Amino acid sequence: DAKTTQPNSMESNEEEPVHLPCNHSTISGTDYIHWYRQLPSQGPEYVIHGLTSNVNNRMASLAIAEDRKSSTLILHRATLRDAAVYYCILRDSNTGTASKLTFGTGTRLQVTL
Amino acid sequence: GAGVSQTPSNKVTEKGKYVELRCDPISGHTALYWYRQSLGQGPEFLIYFQGTGAADDSGLPNDRFFAVRPEGSVSTLKIQRTERGDSAVYLCASSGGAPGSYNEQFFGPGTRLTVL
């Protein structure tokens, strides 16, 4: 699986936007970029995914670089409930829509008042 | 609706004992996954079922670990001769498995296994 690189931790103030970066320089043409997050003492939860175009949903936005070697998860207004570990994951679409996720160590986001 | 549930939430056992961890997936989900998570690490894939069969068991660390899903719904992860290094949170996830759709994985809260 292609590897992703994320900062270990980031901090944000509440109500401000947060940009969580992910580098994936060895991404292949069939790799989708997925983001999951894990709140304290819970299992991971899906946030968003994309292939080439930027994506928006109710939780976040995903901005994908033109060369696809990096992406950024954007939380438009961070709240205390967004404090979690955020995982950027690549998954090859050739393995099918139901296949394993390969997690790294993620970025621990701390949100303060 | 009900999410993925896992029982027990906590399990403490002694080295060498046998344990079973149970996962109840979201009703109707065809795919079921097991992961384990050590402190400070991301979840690590163990095995994935499509229906009753194991589609990918490449993550099982050794033959002490085994999982079943006999009726294509509930799954049990079985660990024989437990070792202290097996201590971790064991996470289960399920997804719809429908061809052509994204099928995000829905995770349960996990079972925290402690081997003394």
Coordinates of N, CA and C in Angstrom, one line a residue:
Chain A
D1 N 0.8 -1.2 0.0 CA 0.0 0.0 0.0 C 0.9 1.2 0.0
A2 N 0.4 2.3 -0.8 CA 1.2 3.5 -0.7 C 1.1 4.1 0.6
K3 N 2.2 4.8 1.0 CA 2.3 5.3 2.4 C 1.8 6.8 2.4
T4 N 1.3 7.2 3.6 CA 0.9 8.6 3.8 C 1.7 9.1 5.0
T5 N 2.0 10.4 5.0 CA 2.7 11.1 6.0 C 1.9 12.2 6.6
Q6 N 1.7 12.2 7.9 CA 0.9 13.3 8.5 C 1.7 13.8 9.7
P7 N 1.5 15.1 10.1 CA 2.1 15.6 11.3 C 1.5 14.8 12.5
N8 N 2.3 14.7 13.6 CA 1.9 13.9 14.7 C 0.7 14.6 15.5
S9 N 0.8 16.0 15.5 CA -0.2 16.7 16.3 C -0.4 18.1 15.7
M10 N -1.5 18.6 16.0 CA -1.9 20.0 15.6 C -2.8 20.6 16.7
E11 N -2.8 21.9 16.8 CA -3.7 22.6 17.7 C -4.5 23.6 16.9
S12 N -5.7 23.8 17.5 CA -6.6 24.8 16.9 C -7.4 25.5 17.9
N13 N -7.8 26.7 17.7 CA -8.8 27.4 18.6 C -10.2 27.0 18.1
E14 N -11.1 27.0 19.0 CA -12.5 26.7 18.7 C -13.0 27.8 17.8
E15 N -13.9 27.4 16.9 CA -14.6 28.3 15.9 C -13.7 28.7 14.8
E16 N -12.4 28.3 14.8 CA -11.5 28.6 13.7 C -11.4 27.4 12.7
P17 N -11.0 27.7 11.4 CA -10.8 26.6 10.5 C -9.5 25.9 10.8
V18 N -9.5 24.6 10.4 CA -8.4 23.7 10.6 C -8.0 23.1 9.3
H19 N -6.8 23.1 9.0 CA -6.3 22.4 7.8 C -5.3 21.3 8.2
L20 N -5.7 20.1 7.9 CA -4.9 18.9 8.3 C -4.3 18.4 7.0
P21 N -2.9 18.5 7.0 CA -2.3 18.0 5.7 C -1.9 16.5 5.7
C22 N -1.8 16.0 4.5 CA -1.4 14.6 4.3 C -0.5 14.6 3.0
N23 N 0.6 14.0 3.2 CA 1.5 13.8 2.0 C 1.4 12.3 1.6
H24 N 1.3 12.1 0.3 CA 1.2 10.7 -0.3 C 1.9 10.7 -1.6
S25 N 3.2 10.9 -1.6 CA 3.9 11.1 -2.9 C 4.0 9.9 -3.8
T26 N 3.7 8.7 -3.2 CA 3.8 7.5 -4.0 C 2.4 7.0 -4.4
I27 N 1.4 7.9 -4.3 CA 0.0 7.5 -4.6 C -0.1 7.0 -6.1
S28 N -0.9 6.0 -6.3 CA -1.1 5.5 -7.7 C -2.4 6.0 -8.2
G29 N -2.5 5.9 -9.5 CA -3.7 6.4 -10.2 C -5.0 5.9 -9.7
T30 N -5.0 4.7 -9.1 CA -6.3 4.1 -8.7 C -6.5 4.2 -7.2
D31 N -5.6 4.9 -6.5 CA -5.8 5.0 -5.1 C -6.8 6.2 -4.7
Y32 N -7.8 5.8 -3.9 CA -8.6 6.8 -3.3 C -8.0 7.3 -2.0
I33 N -8.3 8.6 -1.7 CA -7.8 9.2 -0.5 C -9.0 9.2 0.5
H34 N -8.8 8.6 1.6 CA -9.8 8.5 2.6 C -9.4 9.2 3.9
W35 N -10.3 9.8 4.6 CA -10.0 10.3 6.0 C -11.0 9.7 7.0
Y36 N -10.5 9.2 8.0 CA -11.3 8.7 9.2 C -10.8 9.5 10.4
R37 N -11.6 9.6 11.4 CA -11.1 10.2 12.6 C -11.6 9.3 13.8
Q38 N -10.8 9.4 14.9 CA -11.1 8.6 16.1 C -11.2 9.5 17.3
L39 N -12.4 9.6 17.8 CA -12.5 10.4 19.0 C -12.1 9.5 20.2
P40 N -11.8 10.2 21.3 CA -11.2 9.4 22.5 C -12.2 8.3 22.9
S41 N -11.6 7.1 23.1 CA -12.3 5.9 23.6 C -13.4 5.5 22.7
Q42 N -13.3 5.8 21.4 CA -14.3 5.3 20.4 C -13.5 4.6 19.2
G43 N -14.3 3.9 18.4 CA -13.7 3.4 17.2 C -13.7 4.5 16.1
P44 N -12.8 4.3 15.1 CA -12.8 5.3 14.1 C -14.1 5.5 13.4
E45 N -14.3 6.7 12.8 CA -15.5 7.0 12.0 C -15.1 7.7 10.7
Y46 N -15.8 7.4 9.7 CA -15.5 7.9 8.3 C -15.8 9.4 8.3
V47 N -14.9 10.1 7.6 CA -15.1 11.6 7.5 C -15.4 11.9 6.0
I48 N -14.5 11.5 5.1 CA -14.7 11.9 3.7 C -13.7 11.1 2.8
H49 N -14.0 11.1 1.5 CA -13.0 10.5 0.6 C -13.1 11.1 -0.7
G50 N -12.0 11.0 -1.5 CA -12.0 11.5 -2.9 C -11.0 10.9 -3.7
L51 N -11.0 11.2 -5.0 CA -10.1 10.6 -6.0 C -9.2 11.7 -6.6
T52 N -9.8 12.6 -7.3 CA -9.1 13.7 -7.9 C -9.7 15.1 -7.6
S53 N -11.0 15.2 -7.6 CA -11.6 16.5 -7.4 C -11.8 16.8 -5.9
N54 N -11.9 18.0 -5.6 CA -12.2 18.4 -4.2 C -13.6 18.0 -3.8
V55 N -13.8 17.6 -2.6 CA -15.0 17.1 -2.1 C -15.5 17.8 -0.9
N56 N -16.8 18.0 -0.8 CA -17.4 18.6 0.4 C -18.5 17.7 1.0
N57 N -18.6 17.6 2.3 CA -19.8 17.0 2.9 C -20.1 17.7 4.2
R58 N -21.0 17.2 5.0 CA -21.5 18.0 6.1 C -20.4 18.1 7.2
M59 N -19.5 17.2 7.2 CA -18.4 17.1 8.2 C -17.2 18.0 7.8
A60 N -16.8 17.9 6.6 CA -15.5 18.5 6.2 C -15.4 18.7 4.7
S61 N -14.3 19.3 4.3 CA -13.9 19.4 2.9 C -12.6 18.7 2.7
L62 N -12.4 18.2 1.5 CA -11.2 17.5 1.1 C -10.6 18.2 -0.1
A63 N -9.4 18.8 0.1 CA -8.8 19.5 -1.0 C -7.6 18.6 -1.5
I64 N -7.6 18.2 -2.8 CA -6.6 17.3 -3.3 C -5.7 18.1 -4.3
A65 N -4.4 18.0 -4.1 CA -3.5 18.7 -5.0 C -3.6 18.2 -6.4
E66 N -3.3 19.0 -7.4 CA -3.4 18.7 -8.8 C -2.6 17.4 -9.1
D67 N -1.4 17.3 -8.6 CA -0.6 16.1 -8.8 C -1.0 14.9 -7.9
R68 N -1.9 15.1 -7.0 CA -2.4 14.1 -6.1 C -1.4 13.6 -5.1
K69 N -0.3 14.3 -5.0 CA 0.8 13.8 -4.1 C 0.5 14.4 -2.6
S70 N -0.5 15.2 -2.5 CA -0.9 15.6 -1.1 C -2.3 16.0 -1.1
S71 N -2.9 16.1 0.1 CA -4.3 16.5 0.3 C -4.4 17.1 1.6
T72 N -5.5 17.9 1.8 CA -5.7 18.6 3.0 C -7.2 18.4 3.4
L73 N -7.4 18.0 4.7 CA -8.7 17.9 5.2 C -9.0 19.2 5.9
I74 N -10.1 19.8 5.6 CA -10.5 21.1 6.1 C -11.7 21.0 7.0
L75 N -11.6 21.4 8.2 CA -12.7 21.5 9.1 C -13.0 23.0 9.2
H76 N -14.2 23.4 8.8 CA -14.4 24.9 8.5 C -14.5 25.6 9.8
R77 N -15.1 25.0 10.9 CA -15.1 25.7 12.2 C -15.0 24.6 13.2
A78 N -13.8 24.5 13.8 CA -13.5 23.5 14.7 C -14.3 23.7 16.0
T79 N -14.8 22.6 16.6 CA -15.4 22.6 17.9 C -14.6 21.7 18.8
L80 N -15.0 21.8 20.1 CA -14.3 20.9 21.0 C -14.5 19.4 20.7
R81 N -15.7 19.1 20.1 CA -16.0 17.8 19.7 C -15.2 17.2 18.5
D82 N -14.5 18.1 17.9 CA -13.6 17.7 16.8 C -12.2 17.2 17.2
A83 N -12.0 17.3 18.5 CA -10.7 16.9 19.0 C -10.6 15.3 18.9
A84 N -9.7 14.9 18.1 CA -9.6 13.5 17.7 C -8.3 13.2 17.0
V85 N -8.0 11.9 16.7 CA -6.9 11.6 15.9 C -7.5 11.4 14.4
Y86 N -6.9 12.1 13.5 CA -7.4 12.1 12.1 C -6.4 11.3 11.3
Y87 N -6.9 10.3 10.6 CA -6.1 9.4 9.8 C -6.4 9.6 8.3
C88 N -5.3 9.8 7.5 CA -5.4 9.9 6.1 C -4.9 8.5 5.5
I89 N -5.8 7.9 4.7 CA -5.6 6.5 4.3 C -5.7 6.4 2.8
L90 N -4.9 5.7 2.1 CA -5.0 5.4 0.7 C -5.6 4.0 0.5
R91 N -6.5 3.9 -0.4 CA -7.1 2.6 -0.7 C -7.2 2.4 -2.2
D92 N -6.6 1.3 -2.7 CA -6.6 1.0 -4.1 C -8.0 0.6 -4.5
S93 N -8.6 1.3 -5.5 CA -10.0 1.0 -5.9 C -10.0 -0.4 -6.6
N94 N -8.8 -0.9 -7.1 CA -8.8 -2.2 -7.7 C -9.0 -3.3 -6.7
T95 N -8.9 -3.1 -5.4 CA -9.1 -4.1 -4.5 C -10.6 -4.3 -4.1
G96 N -11.4 -3.5 -4.8 CA -12.9 -3.5 -4.5 C -13.3 -2.5 -3.5
T97 N -14.6 -2.4 -3.4 CA -15.2 -1.4 -2.5 C -15.2 -1.8 -1.0
A98 N -15.0 -3.1 -0.8 CA -14.9 -3.6 0.6 C -13.6 -4.2 0.7
S99 N -12.6 -3.5 1.3 CA -11.3 -4.0 1.5 C -10.7 -3.3 2.8
K100 N -9.6 -3.8 3.2 CA -9.1 -3.3 4.5 C -8.6 -1.9 4.4
L101 N -8.6 -1.2 5.5 CA -8.0 0.1 5.7 C -6.6 -0.1 6.3
T102 N -5.6 0.6 5.8 CA -4.3 0.6 6.4 C -4.1 2.0 7.1
F103 N -4.2 2.0 8.4 CA -4.0 3.2 9.2 C -2.5 3.4 9.5
G104 N -2.2 4.7 9.5 CA -0.9 5.1 10.1 C -1.1 5.6 11.5
T105 N -0.3 6.5 12.0 CA -0.4 7.0 13.3 C -1.3 8.2 13.4
G106 N -1.6 8.8 12.3 CA -2.5 10.0 12.2 C -2.0 11.2 12.9
T107 N -2.9 12.2 12.8 CA -2.6 13.6 13.4 C -3.6 13.7 14.6
R108 N -3.0 14.0 15.8 CA -3.9 14.3 16.9 C -4.2 15.7 16.9
L109 N -5.5 16.1 16.8 CA -5.9 17.5 16.8 C -6.4 17.8 18.2
Q110 N -5.9 18.9 18.7 CA -6.3 19.4 20.0 C -7.0 20.7 19.7
V111 N -8.2 20.9 20.2 CA -9.0 22.1 20.1 C -9.2 22.8 21.4
T112 N -8.8 24.1 21.5 CA -8.9 24.8 22.7 C -9.9 26.0 22.6
L113 N -10.4 26.4 23.8 CA -11.3 27.5 23.8 C -10.7 28.8 23.5
Chain B
G1 N -30.5 4.0 13.8 CA -30.5 2.6 13.9 C -29.3 2.1 14.7
A2 N -29.2 0.8 15.1 CA -28.2 0.3 15.9 C -26.9 0.3 15.1
G3 N -25.8 0.6 15.8 CA -24.5 0.5 15.2 C -23.9 -0.8 15.4
V4 N -22.6 -0.9 15.2 CA -21.8 -2.1 15.5 C -21.6 -2.2 17.0
S5 N -21.9 -3.4 17.5 CA -21.7 -3.6 18.9 C -20.7 -4.7 19.1
Q6 N -19.9 -4.6 20.2 CA -18.9 -5.6 20.5 C -19.0 -5.9 22.0
T7 N -18.8 -7.2 22.3 CA -18.8 -7.7 23.7 C -17.7 -8.7 23.9
P8 N -17.1 -8.7 25.1 CA -17.4 -7.7 26.2 C -16.7 -6.4 25.8
S9 N -16.9 -5.4 26.6 CA -16.2 -4.1 26.4 C -14.8 -4.2 26.9
N10 N -14.7 -5.0 28.0 CA -13.3 -5.2 28.6 C -13.2 -6.7 28.9
K11 N -12.0 -7.2 28.7 CA -11.7 -8.6 29.0 C -10.3 -8.6 29.7
V12 N -10.2 -9.2 30.9 CA -9.0 -9.4 31.5 C -8.8 -10.9 31.6
T13 N -7.6 -11.4 31.2 CA -7.4 -12.8 31.2 C -5.9 -13.0 31.6
E14 N -5.6 -14.3 31.9 CA -4.2 -14.6 32.3 C -3.5 -15.2 31.1
K15 N -2.3 -15.0 31.1 CA -1.4 -15.6 30.0 C -1.7 -17.1 29.8
G16 N -1.8 -17.5 28.6 CA -2.1 -18.9 28.3 C -3.5 -19.3 28.1
K17 N -4.4 -18.4 28.5 CA -5.9 -18.7 28.5 C -6.4 -18.4 27.1
Y18 N -7.6 -19.0 26.8 CA -8.3 -18.8 25.6 C -9.4 -17.7 25.7
V19 N -9.5 -16.8 24.7 CA -10.6 -15.8 24.8 C -11.4 -15.8 23.5
E20 N -12.6 -15.3 23.6 CA -13.4 -15.1 22.5 C -14.0 -13.7 22.5
L21 N -13.9 -13.0 21.4 CA -14.5 -11.6 21.3 C -15.6 -11.6 20.3
R22 N -16.7 -11.0 20.6 CA -17.8 -11.0 19.7 C -18.1 -9.7 19.1
C23 N -18.5 -9.8 17.8 CA -18.9 -8.6 17.1 C -20.3 -8.7 16.4
D24 N -21.2 -7.8 16.7 CA -22.5 -7.8 16.0 C -22.5 -6.6 15.0
P25 N -22.4 -6.9 13.7 CA -22.4 -5.8 12.7 C -23.7 -5.1 12.5
I26 N -23.7 -4.1 11.8 CA -25.0 -3.4 11.4 C -25.8 -4.4 10.5
S27 N -27.1 -4.5 10.8 CA -27.9 -5.5 10.1 C -27.8 -5.2 8.6
G28 N -27.6 -6.3 7.9 CA -27.6 -6.2 6.5 C -26.2 -6.0 5.9
H29 N -25.3 -5.6 6.7 CA -23.9 -5.4 6.2 C -23.3 -6.7 5.8
T30 N -22.7 -6.8 4.6 CA -22.2 -8.1 4.2 C -20.7 -8.2 4.5
A31 N -20.0 -7.1 4.7 CA -18.6 -7.2 5.0 C -18.3 -6.9 6.4
L32 N -17.4 -7.6 7.0 CA -17.1 -7.4 8.4 C -15.6 -7.5 8.6
Y33 N -15.0 -6.6 9.4 CA -13.6 -6.5 9.5 C -13.2 -6.6 11.0
W34 N -12.0 -7.1 11.3 CA -11.4 -7.1 12.6 C -10.1 -6.3 12.5
Y35 N -9.9 -5.4 13.4 CA -8.6 -4.7 13.6 C -8.2 -4.8 15.1
R36 N -6.9 -4.5 15.3 CA -6.5 -4.3 16.7 C -5.7 -3.1 16.8
Q37 N -5.7 -2.5 18.0 CA -5.1 -1.2 18.2 C -4.3 -1.2 19.5
S38 N -3.0 -1.0 19.3 CA -2.1 -0.9 20.5 C -2.1 0.6 20.9
L39 N -1.7 0.8 22.1 CA -1.6 2.2 22.6 C -0.8 3.1 21.8
G40 N -1.3 4.2 21.4 CA -0.5 5.2 20.6 C -0.4 4.9 19.1
Q41 N -1.0 3.8 18.7 CA -0.9 3.4 17.3 C -2.2 3.4 16.6
G42 N -2.2 3.5 15.3 CA -3.5 3.4 14.5 C -3.9 1.9 14.5
P43 N -5.2 1.7 14.2 CA -5.7 0.3 14.1 C -4.9 -0.5 13.0
E44 N -4.7 -1.8 13.3 CA -4.0 -2.7 12.4 C -4.9 -3.8 12.0
F45 N -5.0 -3.9 10.7 CA -5.9 -4.9 10.1 C -5.6 -6.3 10.5
L46 N -6.6 -7.1 10.8 CA -6.5 -8.5 11.1 C -7.1 -9.4 10.0
I47 N -8.4 -9.3 9.8 CA -9.1 -10.2 8.9 C -10.4 -9.5 8.4
Y48 N -10.8 -9.9 7.2 CA -12.1 -9.3 6.7 C -12.9 -10.5 6.1
F49 N -14.2 -10.4 6.4 CA -15.2 -11.4 5.8 C -16.1 -10.7 4.8
Q50 N -16.4 -11.4 3.8 CA -17.4 -11.1 2.9 C -18.4 -12.2 3.0
G51 N -19.6 -11.9 3.6 CA -20.5 -13.0 3.9 C -19.9 -13.9 5.0
T52 N -20.0 -15.2 4.7 CA -19.4 -16.2 5.7 C -18.0 -16.5 5.6
G53 N -17.4 -16.1 4.4 CA -16.0 -16.5 4.1 C -15.0 -15.4 4.4
A54 N -13.8 -15.8 4.8 CA -12.8 -14.9 5.0 C -12.2 -14.5 3.7
A55 N -12.4 -13.2 3.3 CA -11.8 -12.8 2.0 C -10.4 -12.4 2.1
D56 N -9.9 -12.0 3.3 CA -8.5 -11.6 3.5 C -8.2 -11.8 4.9
D57 N -7.3 -12.8 5.2 CA -6.9 -13.0 6.6 C -5.4 -12.7 6.7
S58 N -4.9 -11.9 5.8 CA -3.4 -11.6 5.8 C -2.9 -10.9 7.0
G59 N -3.8 -10.3 7.8 CA -3.3 -9.6 9.0 C -3.3 -10.4 10.3
L60 N -3.8 -11.6 10.3 CA -3.7 -12.4 11.5 C -2.2 -12.7 11.8
P61 N -1.8 -12.4 13.0 CA -0.3 -12.5 13.3 C 0.2 -13.9 13.4
N62 N -0.6 -14.8 13.8 CA -0.1 -16.2 13.8 C -1.3 -17.1 14.0
D63 N -1.0 -18.4 14.1 CA -2.1 -19.4 14.1 C -2.9 -19.5 15.5
R64 N -2.5 -18.6 16.4 CA -3.2 -18.6 17.7 C -4.5 -17.8 17.5
F65 N -4.6 -17.0 16.4 CA -5.7 -16.1 16.1 C -6.6 -16.8 15.1
F66 N -7.9 -16.8 15.3 CA -8.8 -17.4 14.4 C -10.1 -16.6 14.5
A67 N -10.8 -16.4 13.4 CA -12.1 -15.8 13.4 C -13.1 -16.5 12.6
V68 N -14.4 -16.4 13.0 CA -15.5 -17.1 12.2 C -16.6 -16.2 12.1
R69 N -17.4 -16.5 11.1 CA -18.7 -15.7 10.9 C -19.7 -16.7 10.2
P70 N -20.1 -17.7 11.0 CA -20.8 -18.9 10.4 C -22.1 -18.6 9.6
E71 N -22.8 -17.5 10.0 CA -24.1 -17.3 9.4 C -24.1 -15.9 8.6
G72 N -22.9 -15.4 8.5 CA -22.8 -14.2 7.7 C -23.2 -12.9 8.4
S73 N -23.4 -13.0 9.7 CA -23.7 -11.9 10.5 C -22.7 -11.7 11.7
V74 N -23.1 -12.2 12.8 CA -22.2 -12.1 14.0 C -20.8 -12.8 13.7
S75 N -19.8 -12.2 14.2 CA -18.4 -12.8 14.1 C -17.8 -12.9 15.5
T76 N -17.0 -14.0 15.6 CA -16.2 -14.2 16.8 C -14.7 -14.3 16.5
L77 N -13.9 -13.5 17.2 CA -12.5 -13.6 17.1 C -12.0 -14.4 18.3
K78 N -11.2 -15.4 18.0 CA -10.8 -16.4 19.0 C -9.3 -16.3 19.1
I79 N -8.8 -16.2 20.3 CA -7.3 -16.2 20.5 C -7.0 -17.3 21.5
Q80 N -6.1 -18.2 21.1 CA -5.7 -19.3 21.9 C -4.4 -18.9 22.6
R81 N -4.1 -19.5 23.7 CA -2.8 -19.4 24.4 C -2.4 -17.9 24.5
T82 N -3.2 -17.1 25.0 CA -3.0 -15.6 25.0 C -1.6 -15.3 25.6
E83 N -1.0 -14.3 25.0 CA 0.3 -13.7 25.5 C 0.1 -12.3 25.9
R84 N 1.0 -11.8 26.7 CA 0.9 -10.4 27.1 C 0.9 -9.4 26.0
G85 N 1.6 -9.8 24.9 CA 1.7 -8.9 23.7 C 0.4 -8.9 22.9
D86 N -0.6 -9.7 23.3 CA -1.9 -9.6 22.7 C -2.8 -8.5 23.3
S87 N -2.3 -8.0 24.3 CA -3.1 -6.9 25.0 C -3.3 -5.7 24.0
A88 N -4.5 -5.3 23.8 CA -4.8 -4.3 22.8 C -6.3 -4.0 22.8
V89 N -6.7 -3.0 22.1 CA -8.2 -2.9 21.8 C -8.5 -3.5 20.5
Y90 N -9.4 -4.4 20.5 CA -9.8 -5.1 19.3 C -11.1 -4.5 18.7
L91 N -11.0 -4.0 17.5 CA -12.0 -3.2 16.9 C -12.7 -4.1 15.8
C92 N -14.0 -4.0 15.7 CA -14.7 -4.6 14.6 C -15.4 -3.5 13.8
A93 N -15.5 -3.7 12.5 CA -16.2 -2.8 11.6 C -17.0 -3.6 10.6
S94 N -18.0 -2.9 10.1 CA -18.8 -3.6 9.0 C -19.1 -2.5 8.0
S95 N -19.4 -3.0 6.8 CA -19.7 -2.2 5.7 C -20.7 -2.9 4.8
G96 N -21.4 -2.1 3.9 CA -22.5 -2.7 3.2 C -22.0 -3.7 2.2
G97 N -20.8 -3.5 1.6 CA -20.3 -4.6 0.7 C -21.0 -4.6 -0.7
A98 N -21.8 -3.5 -0.9 CA -22.5 -3.5 -2.2 C -21.6 -3.2 -3.3
P99 N -21.6 -3.9 -4.4 CA -20.7 -3.6 -5.5 C -21.0 -2.2 -6.1
G100 N -19.9 -1.5 -6.4 CA -20.1 -0.2 -7.1 C -20.3 0.9 -6.1
S101 N -20.6 0.7 -4.9 CA -20.8 1.8 -3.9 C -19.6 2.0 -3.0
Y102 N -19.5 3.1 -2.3 CA -18.3 3.3 -1.5 C -18.2 2.4 -0.3
N103 N -19.2 2.2 0.4 CA -19.2 1.3 1.5 C -18.2 1.7 2.6
E104 N -18.4 2.8 3.2 CA -17.6 3.2 4.4 C -17.7 2.2 5.5
Q105 N -16.7 2.1 6.2 CA -16.6 1.2 7.3 C -17.2 1.8 8.6
F106 N -18.0 1.1 9.3 CA -18.6 1.6 10.6 C -18.0 0.8 11.7
F107 N -17.4 1.5 12.6 CA -16.6 0.8 13.7 C -17.4 0.7 14.9
G108 N -17.2 -0.4 15.7 CA -17.7 -0.6 17.0 C -16.8 0.1 18.0
P109 N -17.2 0.1 19.3 CA -16.4 0.8 20.3 C -15.2 0.0 20.7
G110 N -15.1 -1.3 20.3 CA -13.9 -2.1 20.6 C -14.0 -2.9 21.9
T111 N -13.2 -3.9 22.0 CA -13.0 -4.7 23.2 C -11.6 -4.5 23.7
R112 N -11.5 -4.0 24.9 CA -10.1 -3.9 25.5 C -9.7 -5.2 26.1
L113 N -8.7 -5.8 25.6 CA -8.2 -7.1 26.1 C -6.9 -6.8 26.8
T114 N -6.9 -7.3 28.1 CA -5.7 -7.2 28.9 C -5.2 -8.6 29.3
V115 N -4.0 -9.0 28.9 CA -3.5 -10.3 29.3 C -2.4 -10.1 30.4
L116 N -2.7 -10.7 31.5 CA -1.8 -10.5 32.7 C -0.7 -11.5 32.7

